[in-house]
């Protein structure tokens, strides 16, 4: 029975990829007009069906309509509009200088589409993280299979139901499912695999891709630190940290994971964080319709098990039946505590005290390279030292999480936080081949 299921899934995956490859080979995805048409159709889908998507996001993650619209729909529309605005210019061949010895030859770099792309999306921003990569894949002239996350089943179903109504069905396919379906897809030969999720599955994806020499982009996670130096405005600092941390109940890949409070900042910062949580979510965040829920019971149990060490400054109350975990700040957390051993990926913010900037930098560099490093400081010297002495996917001063909404900045990790990058023109780089063309006249 199980064997027959695996065979059936393999046959399905094979036929989907064959269909998309035939479309790609026909050349229909290459003209600029086809690409722009698809992007505009995606825009229409997001605007016409926004209510359906918001309902699905609420069912999956308890996302409030305002937050869900901003982080999932408006975000993707921005990415789309930026791409539509610049695509023609990005696709223009770039002239390259030719050494004198080859003159009068001419040289240029052209961006060739790759072919059939596989996009594997996670559950935490299940719409944005399926569609923003698709914007890049289509803009670069590819066909694409989108595999949404089974852990956000309502959003996955909405994507599967609605995408084919708006986009070219011969060029874009949605395959729903969990491990068996994804494994069957990974047996196929793709021209690029774009995976967003955790590093353990990232390794599975990369191993499968290696069999076909398929390039991969891995958008992973990790613990993104926030350095807070003495002397900064702690009320503003706390408000901005809390906003980035408790968005989507902390289930954001670039959420501040923990705070490194330099010198004597921890007690005052902790108090300001508690005030910021109250100001944003009220005295009882369970009643705030904009405050999300933990995706499932497994993650809920994992998170509540992390509450054991450290002093609770605010939060920690929880309810398994509704998968509610209050925005939580923990002070005096020892670096060896369980909450400091893995990416938290939930609404728990530990504060660790370090004596000075040297200690903060050492703490960061002893661990995996983070997806983002945040700092609140008034010192240009500190900014320069963090830029020069640490490595992270992004370095952001003063406004956690905001960098991913700047379409001219590349978004991606380094080391354990991932490989490759996307957004805006970087997506075009990811989903195309920079082909060298040299043309020397005869005679
Ligand atoms: P997830 O469980 O939804 O898994 C991601 C995808 O991998 C899903 O589509 C799932 O079906 C597939 N998958 C799971 N197991 C598989 C297997 N054995 N073989 C093949 N495919 C498999 O999401 P997740 O991994 O829990 O997501 C959370 C992680 O993702 C966090 O670490 C977070 O930081 C990271 N993340 C990173 C980014 C980013 O842009 N860098 C964005 C969001 C999340």
Short mmCIF file of C-alpha atoms and ligand atoms in Angstrom, two decimals:
data_model
loop_
_atom_site.label_atom_id
_atom_site.label_comp_id
_atom_site.label_asym_id
_atom_site.label_seq_id
_atom_site.Cartn_x
_atom_site.Cartn_y
_atom_site.Cartn_z
CA UNK A 1 0.00 0.00 0.00
CA UNK A 2 2.69 2.46 1.12
CA UNK A 3 4.80 1.41 -1.84
CA UNK A 4 1.89 2.04 -4.21
CA UNK A 5 1.36 5.49 -2.68
CA UNK A 6 5.00 6.41 -3.22
CA UNK A 7 4.72 5.24 -6.83
CA UNK A 8 1.58 7.28 -7.41
CA UNK A 9 3.20 10.39 -5.96
CA UNK A 10 6.28 9.85 -8.11
CA UNK A 11 4.10 9.58 -11.22
CA UNK A 12 2.24 12.79 -10.30
CA UNK A 13 5.47 14.68 -9.67
CA UNK A 14 6.90 13.39 -12.92
CA UNK A 15 3.91 14.50 -14.97
CA UNK A 16 3.79 17.97 -13.40
CA UNK A 17 7.45 18.57 -14.12
CA UNK A 18 7.15 17.17 -17.67
CA UNK A 19 4.26 19.54 -18.36
CA UNK A 20 6.15 22.58 -17.08
CA UNK A 21 9.32 21.59 -18.90
CA UNK A 22 7.41 21.29 -22.18
CA UNK A 23 6.03 24.80 -21.61
CA UNK A 24 9.48 26.16 -20.90
CA UNK A 25 10.92 24.51 -23.99
CA UNK A 26 8.16 26.00 -26.13
CA UNK A 27 9.67 29.41 -25.34
CA UNK A 28 6.41 30.91 -24.15
CA UNK A 29 7.71 32.07 -20.76
CA UNK A 30 10.59 34.06 -22.23
CA UNK A 31 9.06 37.24 -23.71
CA UNK A 32 8.91 40.23 -21.39
CA UNK A 33 5.18 40.57 -22.10
CA UNK A 34 4.36 37.08 -20.83
CA UNK A 35 6.32 37.73 -17.65
CA UNK A 36 4.61 41.07 -17.03
CA UNK A 37 1.21 39.52 -17.76
CA UNK A 38 1.81 36.82 -15.15
CA UNK A 39 2.96 39.36 -12.57
CA UNK A 40 -0.11 41.50 -13.20
CA UNK A 41 -2.32 38.43 -12.92
CA UNK A 42 -0.70 37.66 -9.59
CA UNK A 43 -1.49 41.22 -8.52
CA UNK A 44 -5.14 40.74 -9.51
CA UNK A 45 -5.25 37.45 -7.60
CA UNK A 46 -3.93 39.09 -4.43
CA UNK A 47 -6.31 42.02 -4.61
CA UNK A 48 -9.45 40.17 -5.71
CA UNK A 49 -8.92 37.28 -3.31
CA UNK A 50 -7.46 39.12 -0.34
CA UNK A 51 -10.48 38.25 1.85
CA UNK A 52 -10.07 34.54 1.14
CA UNK A 53 -6.37 34.67 1.96
CA UNK A 54 -6.96 36.68 5.16
CA UNK A 55 -9.53 34.13 6.32
CA UNK A 56 -7.11 31.28 5.63
CA UNK A 57 -4.26 33.04 7.48
CA UNK A 58 -6.57 33.62 10.42
CA UNK A 59 -7.60 29.97 10.47
CA UNK A 60 -3.99 28.74 10.31
CA UNK A 61 -2.21 31.16 12.63
CA UNK A 62 -4.87 33.37 14.22
CA UNK A 63 -3.36 36.26 12.26
CA UNK A 64 -5.30 39.49 12.67
CA UNK A 65 -6.47 41.10 9.43
CA UNK A 66 -4.28 44.22 9.75
CA UNK A 67 -1.06 42.35 10.42
CA UNK A 68 -1.83 39.65 7.85
CA UNK A 69 -2.62 42.20 5.16
CA UNK A 70 0.54 44.16 5.85
CA UNK A 71 3.00 41.27 6.16
CA UNK A 72 1.60 38.83 3.63
CA UNK A 73 -0.44 40.66 0.99
CA UNK A 74 0.90 44.24 0.93
CA UNK A 75 4.42 42.90 1.24
CA UNK A 76 4.01 40.69 -1.83
CA UNK A 77 2.28 43.48 -3.77
CA UNK A 78 5.26 45.76 -3.06
CA UNK A 79 7.66 43.14 -4.30
CA UNK A 80 5.49 42.68 -7.40
CA UNK A 81 5.19 46.38 -8.16
CA UNK A 82 8.90 46.98 -7.73
CA UNK A 83 9.60 44.09 -10.10
CA UNK A 84 7.08 45.19 -12.73
CA UNK A 85 8.51 48.72 -12.62
CA UNK A 86 12.11 47.64 -13.17
CA UNK A 87 11.98 44.35 -15.01
CA UNK A 88 12.68 45.66 -18.50
CA UNK A 89 15.73 47.55 -17.25
CA UNK A 90 16.99 44.53 -15.24
CA UNK A 91 16.71 42.26 -18.27
CA UNK A 92 18.63 44.57 -20.59
CA UNK A 93 21.91 42.92 -21.63
CA UNK A 94 24.80 44.47 -19.72
CA UNK A 95 27.71 45.50 -21.94
CA UNK A 96 31.13 44.21 -20.85
CA UNK A 97 34.49 45.77 -21.72
CA UNK A 98 36.63 43.67 -24.08
CA UNK A 99 40.45 43.47 -23.84
CA UNK A 100 42.23 45.40 -26.65
CA UNK A 101 43.58 42.19 -28.16
CA UNK A 102 40.01 41.04 -29.03
CA UNK A 103 38.78 44.30 -30.56
CA UNK A 104 36.58 45.00 -32.44
CA UNK A 105 34.72 42.25 -30.56
CA UNK A 106 31.75 43.10 -28.37
CA UNK A 107 30.74 41.42 -25.13
CA UNK A 108 27.63 41.40 -23.00
CA UNK A 109 25.97 39.56 -20.13
CA UNK A 110 22.44 38.29 -20.67
CA UNK A 111 20.13 36.83 -18.05
CA UNK A 112 18.84 33.48 -19.25
CA UNK A 113 15.87 31.85 -17.52
CA UNK A 114 16.78 28.52 -15.91
CA UNK A 115 13.74 26.35 -16.73
CA UNK A 116 11.61 24.62 -14.10
CA UNK A 117 11.91 25.95 -10.56
CA UNK A 118 10.69 24.31 -7.33
CA UNK A 119 9.59 26.62 -4.50
CA UNK A 120 9.12 24.94 -1.12
CA UNK A 121 7.43 27.28 1.38
CA UNK A 122 7.10 27.19 5.19
CA UNK A 123 4.08 27.80 7.40
CA UNK A 124 4.92 31.02 9.24
CA UNK A 125 4.24 33.48 6.40
CA UNK A 126 2.63 30.84 4.23
CA UNK A 127 1.41 33.21 1.53
CA UNK A 128 4.29 35.67 1.30
CA UNK A 129 6.96 32.98 1.35
CA UNK A 130 5.25 31.01 -1.42
CA UNK A 131 4.48 33.99 -3.66
CA UNK A 132 7.44 36.37 -3.23
CA UNK A 133 9.85 33.75 -4.63
CA UNK A 134 7.31 33.05 -7.38
CA UNK A 135 7.46 36.72 -8.40
CA UNK A 136 11.19 36.30 -8.99
CA UNK A 137 10.85 32.94 -10.74
CA UNK A 138 8.24 34.23 -13.21
CA UNK A 139 9.96 37.59 -13.71
CA UNK A 140 13.10 35.71 -14.67
CA UNK A 141 11.12 33.74 -17.29
CA UNK A 142 10.80 30.35 -15.60
CA UNK A 143 8.03 27.88 -15.00
CA UNK A 144 7.47 26.96 -11.35
CA UNK A 145 6.09 24.36 -8.98
CA UNK A 146 4.91 25.87 -5.70
CA UNK A 147 4.79 23.52 -2.68
CA UNK A 148 3.06 25.32 0.21
CA UNK A 149 3.44 24.14 3.80
CA UNK A 150 1.07 21.47 5.08
CA UNK A 151 1.31 23.08 8.53
CA UNK A 152 -0.73 26.03 7.25
CA UNK A 153 -3.42 23.89 5.59
CA UNK A 154 -6.04 26.59 4.96
CA UNK A 155 -3.53 28.85 3.21
CA UNK A 156 -2.10 25.91 1.29
CA UNK A 157 -5.60 24.99 0.08
CA UNK A 158 -6.36 28.60 -0.88
CA UNK A 159 -3.14 28.84 -2.90
CA UNK A 160 -3.87 25.53 -4.64
CA UNK A 161 -7.42 26.56 -5.44
CA UNK A 162 -6.81 30.14 -6.54
CA UNK A 163 -3.41 30.32 -8.23
CA UNK A 164 -4.47 28.23 -11.26
CA UNK A 165 -7.47 30.51 -11.78
CA UNK A 166 -5.24 33.50 -12.42
CA UNK A 167 -1.87 32.25 -13.67
CA UNK A 168 -0.81 30.31 -16.77
CA UNK A 169 -1.61 26.72 -15.75
CA UNK A 170 0.90 25.32 -18.18
CA UNK A 171 3.65 27.31 -16.45
CA UNK A 172 2.73 27.33 -12.76
CA UNK A 173 1.62 24.32 -10.73
CA UNK A 174 0.76 24.02 -7.06
CA UNK A 175 1.48 20.70 -5.38
CA UNK A 176 0.08 20.40 -1.87
CA UNK A 177 1.33 17.93 0.67
CA UNK A 178 3.78 17.00 3.39
CA UNK A 179 6.95 14.90 3.47
CA UNK A 180 5.90 12.16 0.97
CA UNK A 181 4.72 14.66 -1.64
CA UNK A 182 7.79 16.88 -1.19
CA UNK A 183 10.10 13.88 -1.31
CA UNK A 184 8.50 12.77 -4.58
CA UNK A 185 9.04 16.24 -6.02
CA UNK A 186 12.65 16.24 -4.86
CA UNK A 187 13.31 13.10 -6.92
CA UNK A 188 12.66 15.15 -10.04
CA UNK A 189 15.26 17.19 -11.86
CA UNK A 190 14.66 20.91 -11.37
CA UNK A 191 16.76 23.79 -12.63
CA UNK A 192 16.63 25.56 -9.29
CA UNK A 193 15.20 24.72 -5.87
CA UNK A 194 14.22 27.57 -3.58
CA UNK A 195 13.60 26.32 -0.05
CA UNK A 196 12.48 28.33 2.98
CA UNK A 197 12.38 26.56 6.35
CA UNK A 198 14.65 24.91 8.87
CA UNK A 199 18.23 23.76 8.40
CA UNK A 200 17.55 20.04 8.96
CA UNK A 201 15.18 19.91 5.97
CA UNK A 202 17.50 22.32 4.14
CA UNK A 203 20.12 19.57 4.25
CA UNK A 204 17.63 17.03 2.83
CA UNK A 205 16.77 19.44 0.02
CA UNK A 206 20.41 20.10 -0.78
CA UNK A 207 21.27 16.39 -0.79
CA UNK A 208 18.38 15.69 -3.18
CA UNK A 209 19.41 18.60 -5.39
CA UNK A 210 23.00 17.33 -5.52
CA UNK A 211 21.87 14.20 -7.41
CA UNK A 212 20.85 16.39 -10.33
CA UNK A 213 23.46 19.14 -9.78
CA UNK A 214 20.56 21.50 -9.19
CA UNK A 215 21.48 24.82 -7.60
CA UNK A 216 19.63 25.68 -4.39
CA UNK A 217 18.69 28.73 -2.41
CA UNK A 218 18.20 27.95 1.26
CA UNK A 219 16.37 30.59 3.27
CA UNK A 220 16.86 29.30 6.81
CA UNK A 221 16.60 30.73 10.30
CA UNK A 222 18.58 30.84 13.53
CA UNK A 223 18.99 33.05 16.54
CA UNK A 224 19.08 36.73 15.55
CA UNK A 225 20.56 38.81 18.41
CA UNK A 226 19.78 42.39 19.40
CA UNK A 227 22.60 44.37 20.96
CA UNK A 228 21.44 47.24 23.19
CA UNK A 229 24.07 49.71 24.34
CA UNK A 230 23.82 52.02 27.36
CA UNK A 231 22.69 55.58 26.71
CA UNK A 232 20.11 54.84 23.97
CA UNK A 233 16.46 55.85 24.29
CA UNK A 234 15.20 52.68 25.95
CA UNK A 235 11.51 53.43 25.46
CA UNK A 236 11.89 53.68 21.67
CA UNK A 237 14.30 50.73 21.67
CA UNK A 238 11.89 48.52 23.62
CA UNK A 239 8.92 49.51 21.48
CA UNK A 240 10.76 48.59 18.26
CA UNK A 241 12.17 45.34 19.63
CA UNK A 242 8.73 44.30 20.89
CA UNK A 243 7.10 45.14 17.58
CA UNK A 244 9.55 42.95 15.64
CA UNK A 245 9.58 40.17 18.21
CA UNK A 246 5.88 39.67 18.83
CA UNK A 247 4.76 40.03 15.21
CA UNK A 248 3.07 36.74 14.23
CA UNK A 249 3.53 35.65 17.88
CA UNK A 250 7.30 35.55 17.37
CA UNK A 251 7.11 33.10 14.48
CA UNK A 252 9.19 35.20 12.13
CA UNK A 253 12.53 34.05 10.73
CA UNK A 254 14.09 37.48 11.32
CA UNK A 255 12.44 38.09 14.71
CA UNK A 256 14.85 39.32 17.38
CA UNK A 257 15.65 36.05 19.13
CA UNK A 258 17.40 37.38 22.24
CA UNK A 259 18.78 40.63 23.64
CA UNK A 260 22.39 41.23 24.59
CA UNK A 261 22.08 44.06 27.09
CA UNK A 262 25.43 45.80 27.40
CA UNK A 263 26.58 47.07 30.82
CA UNK A 264 23.76 48.07 33.14
CA UNK A 265 20.95 48.43 30.54
CA UNK A 266 19.06 45.18 31.34
CA UNK A 267 16.80 46.25 34.27
CA UNK A 268 15.54 49.47 32.66
CA UNK A 269 15.19 47.81 29.26
CA UNK A 270 13.18 44.94 30.79
CA UNK A 271 10.76 47.41 32.36
CA UNK A 272 10.39 49.29 29.06
CA UNK A 273 9.77 46.02 27.20
CA UNK A 274 6.95 45.15 29.59
CA UNK A 275 5.48 48.63 29.02
CA UNK A 276 5.83 48.24 25.24
CA UNK A 277 3.97 44.91 25.30
CA UNK A 278 1.17 46.50 27.34
CA UNK A 279 0.96 49.47 24.98
CA UNK A 280 0.82 47.21 21.89
CA UNK A 281 -1.43 44.38 23.11
CA UNK A 282 -3.18 45.68 26.25
CA UNK A 283 -3.22 44.09 29.70
CA UNK A 284 -4.57 40.83 28.30
CA UNK A 285 -2.96 40.05 24.92
CA UNK A 286 -5.22 36.97 24.64
CA UNK A 287 -8.03 39.40 23.89
CA UNK A 288 -6.10 41.37 21.25
CA UNK A 289 -7.40 40.23 17.84
CA UNK A 290 -4.10 41.26 16.25
CA UNK A 291 -2.03 38.95 18.44
CA UNK A 292 -1.44 35.56 16.77
CA UNK A 293 -1.40 31.98 17.97
CA UNK A 294 1.24 29.24 17.93
CA UNK A 295 0.95 27.17 14.77
CA UNK A 296 0.35 23.77 16.40
CA UNK A 297 0.57 21.83 19.66
CA UNK A 298 4.03 20.45 18.95
CA UNK A 299 5.45 23.97 18.69
CA UNK A 300 3.33 25.11 21.66
CA UNK A 301 4.79 22.32 23.85
CA UNK A 302 8.30 23.06 22.61
CA UNK A 303 7.92 26.74 23.52
CA UNK A 304 6.35 26.33 26.94
CA UNK A 305 9.17 23.92 27.85
CA UNK A 306 11.59 26.85 27.33
CA UNK A 307 9.99 28.94 30.08
CA UNK A 308 11.77 27.18 32.95
CA UNK A 309 14.83 29.40 33.36
CA UNK A 310 15.14 33.15 33.84
CA UNK A 311 12.97 35.69 35.67
CA UNK A 312 9.59 36.42 34.05
CA UNK A 313 9.37 40.18 33.44
CA UNK A 314 6.09 39.93 31.59
CA UNK A 315 3.98 37.19 30.01
CA UNK A 316 4.49 33.42 30.31
CA UNK A 317 0.77 32.75 30.67
CA UNK A 318 -0.46 30.20 28.15
CA UNK A 319 -3.40 28.08 27.10
CA UNK A 320 -2.86 24.89 25.15
CA UNK A 321 -6.47 24.61 23.97
CA UNK A 322 -6.17 27.87 21.99
CA UNK A 323 -2.38 27.63 21.48
CA UNK A 324 -2.02 31.03 23.12
CA UNK A 325 1.32 32.03 24.60
CA UNK A 326 1.55 35.58 25.95
CA UNK A 327 4.32 37.93 24.77
CA UNK A 328 7.02 36.96 27.23
CA UNK A 329 10.19 38.68 28.39
CA UNK A 330 12.69 36.76 30.51
CA UNK A 331 15.51 38.52 32.41
CA UNK A 332 18.66 37.12 34.01
CA UNK A 333 18.79 34.23 31.55
CA UNK A 334 21.98 32.18 31.77
CA UNK A 335 23.61 31.56 28.35
CA UNK A 336 23.41 27.81 29.04
CA UNK A 337 19.59 27.85 29.46
CA UNK A 338 17.59 25.72 26.97
CA UNK A 339 16.00 28.87 25.53
CA UNK A 340 19.48 29.91 24.33
CA UNK A 341 20.29 26.58 22.62
CA UNK A 342 17.92 26.74 19.63
CA UNK A 343 16.03 29.28 17.55
CA UNK A 344 13.04 30.24 19.74
CA UNK A 345 10.57 30.94 16.91
CA UNK A 346 7.87 32.04 19.33
CA UNK A 347 6.97 34.96 21.62
CA UNK A 348 9.72 34.52 24.23
CA UNK A 349 12.44 37.14 24.52
CA UNK A 350 15.39 36.35 26.81
CA UNK A 351 17.68 39.14 28.00
CA UNK A 352 21.33 38.29 28.60
CA UNK A 353 23.65 40.77 30.24
CA UNK A 354 27.15 41.26 28.84
CA UNK A 355 29.71 43.63 30.34
CA UNK A 356 30.77 45.45 27.17
CA UNK A 357 30.72 45.49 23.36
CA UNK A 358 33.73 43.15 23.17
CA UNK A 359 31.76 40.55 25.11
CA UNK A 360 28.69 41.06 22.91
CA UNK A 361 30.75 40.57 19.75
CA UNK A 362 32.43 37.48 21.21
CA UNK A 363 29.02 36.05 22.19
CA UNK A 364 27.73 36.50 18.62
CA UNK A 365 30.85 35.12 16.98
CA UNK A 366 30.92 32.00 19.15
CA UNK A 367 27.55 30.98 17.67
CA UNK A 368 26.13 30.25 14.21
CA UNK A 369 26.03 33.21 11.84
CA UNK A 370 22.59 34.78 12.34
CA UNK A 371 20.05 35.64 9.67
CA UNK A 372 19.95 39.17 11.08
CA UNK A 373 21.93 41.11 13.64
CA UNK A 374 20.21 44.09 15.24
CA UNK A 375 21.72 46.85 17.32
CA UNK A 376 20.52 49.90 19.18
CA UNK A 377 23.39 52.30 19.70
CA UNK A 378 24.19 55.98 19.37
CA UNK A 379 27.82 55.25 18.56
CA UNK A 380 29.19 55.26 15.00
CA UNK A 381 32.22 53.39 16.32
CA UNK A 382 29.95 50.57 17.59
CA UNK A 383 28.16 50.43 14.23
CA UNK A 384 31.48 50.19 12.45
CA UNK A 385 32.79 47.50 14.80
CA UNK A 386 29.64 45.38 14.40
CA UNK A 387 29.85 45.75 10.62
CA UNK A 388 33.51 44.77 10.50
CA UNK A 389 33.76 42.18 13.27
CA UNK A 390 30.61 40.08 12.81
CA UNK A 391 28.96 38.14 9.97
CA UNK A 392 25.19 37.86 9.47
CA UNK A 393 22.61 37.76 6.68
CA UNK A 394 21.74 41.39 7.44
CA UNK A 395 22.89 44.07 9.86
CA UNK A 396 20.19 46.49 10.96
CA UNK A 397 20.45 49.46 13.31
CA UNK A 398 17.38 50.76 15.06
CA UNK A 399 14.48 48.93 13.36
CA UNK A 400 14.37 45.11 13.60
CA UNK A 401 12.67 43.12 10.81
CA UNK A 402 12.25 46.15 8.54
CA UNK A 403 15.12 45.38 6.16
CA UNK A 404 13.16 42.70 4.32
CA UNK A 405 10.69 45.34 3.17
CA UNK A 406 13.43 47.29 1.36
CA UNK A 407 13.27 45.73 -2.11
CA UNK A 408 16.70 46.95 -3.17
CA UNK A 409 18.33 45.03 -0.31
CA UNK A 410 19.19 41.35 -0.80
CA UNK A 411 17.39 39.04 1.62
CA UNK A 412 19.15 35.85 2.69
CA UNK A 413 21.38 34.19 5.23
CA UNK A 414 25.00 33.13 5.56
CA UNK A 415 26.38 29.93 7.05
CA UNK A 416 23.73 28.14 9.10
CA UNK A 417 21.18 30.88 8.31
CA UNK A 418 21.18 29.95 4.65
CA UNK A 419 22.68 30.46 1.22
CA UNK A 420 21.64 32.64 -1.68
CA UNK A 421 19.42 35.69 -1.61
CA UNK A 422 16.34 37.18 -3.22
CA UNK A 423 13.96 40.17 -3.42
CA UNK A 424 13.93 42.66 -6.27
CA UNK A 425 16.80 42.37 -8.70
CA UNK A 426 18.47 39.76 -6.48
CA UNK A 427 15.58 37.42 -7.33
CA UNK A 428 16.37 37.83 -11.00
CA UNK A 429 19.98 36.87 -10.27
CA UNK A 430 18.81 33.84 -8.30
CA UNK A 431 16.40 32.57 -10.94
CA UNK A 432 18.50 33.18 -14.03
CA UNK A 433 21.86 32.30 -15.44
CA UNK A 434 24.22 35.20 -16.17
CA UNK A 435 25.31 34.12 -19.64
CA UNK A 436 28.51 35.52 -21.14
CA UNK A 437 28.18 36.45 -24.80
CA UNK A 438 31.27 37.41 -26.83
CA UNK A 439 30.92 38.37 -30.48
CA UNK A 440 34.02 38.85 -32.63
CA UNK A 441 33.35 39.76 -36.25
CA UNK A 442 34.92 37.54 -38.88
CA UNK A 443 37.45 39.06 -41.21
P1 LIG B 1 7.79 23.75 7.62
O1 LIG B 1 7.68 22.70 8.67
O2 LIG B 1 6.57 24.30 7.00
O3 LIG B 1 8.76 23.16 6.52
C1 LIG B 1 9.13 23.91 5.38
C2 LIG B 1 8.81 23.11 4.14
O4 LIG B 1 9.62 21.93 4.11
C3 LIG B 1 7.36 22.65 4.06
O5 LIG B 1 6.87 22.94 2.76
C4 LIG B 1 7.45 21.18 4.33
O6 LIG B 1 6.45 20.44 3.66
C5 LIG B 1 8.81 20.81 3.81
N1 LIG B 1 9.36 19.63 4.50
C6 LIG B 1 9.27 19.36 5.83
N2 LIG B 1 9.92 18.20 6.10
C7 LIG B 1 10.42 17.75 4.93
C8 LIG B 1 11.20 16.60 4.56
N3 LIG B 1 11.58 15.69 5.45
N4 LIG B 1 11.52 16.46 3.26
C9 LIG B 1 11.16 17.37 2.34
N5 LIG B 1 10.43 18.48 2.65
C10 LIG B 1 10.06 18.67 3.90
O7 LIG B 1 8.54 25.01 8.18
P2 LIG B 1 9.70 25.08 9.25
O8 LIG B 1 10.94 24.45 8.74
O9 LIG B 1 9.19 24.72 10.60
O10 LIG B 1 9.89 26.67 9.22
C11 LIG B 1 10.46 27.33 10.28
C12 LIG B 1 11.92 27.60 10.00
O11 LIG B 1 12.02 28.31 8.80
C13 LIG B 1 12.55 28.46 11.05
O12 LIG B 1 13.84 28.00 11.29
C14 LIG B 1 12.59 29.82 10.39
O13 LIG B 1 13.58 30.68 10.89
C15 LIG B 1 12.82 29.46 8.97
N6 LIG B 1 12.34 30.50 8.09
C16 LIG B 1 13.23 31.16 7.33
C17 LIG B 1 12.81 32.19 6.51
C18 LIG B 1 13.74 32.96 5.66
O14 LIG B 1 13.27 33.68 4.79
N7 LIG B 1 15.04 32.84 5.83
C19 LIG B 1 11.46 32.52 6.47
C20 LIG B 1 10.58 31.79 7.25
C21 LIG B 1 11.03 30.77 8.04
#
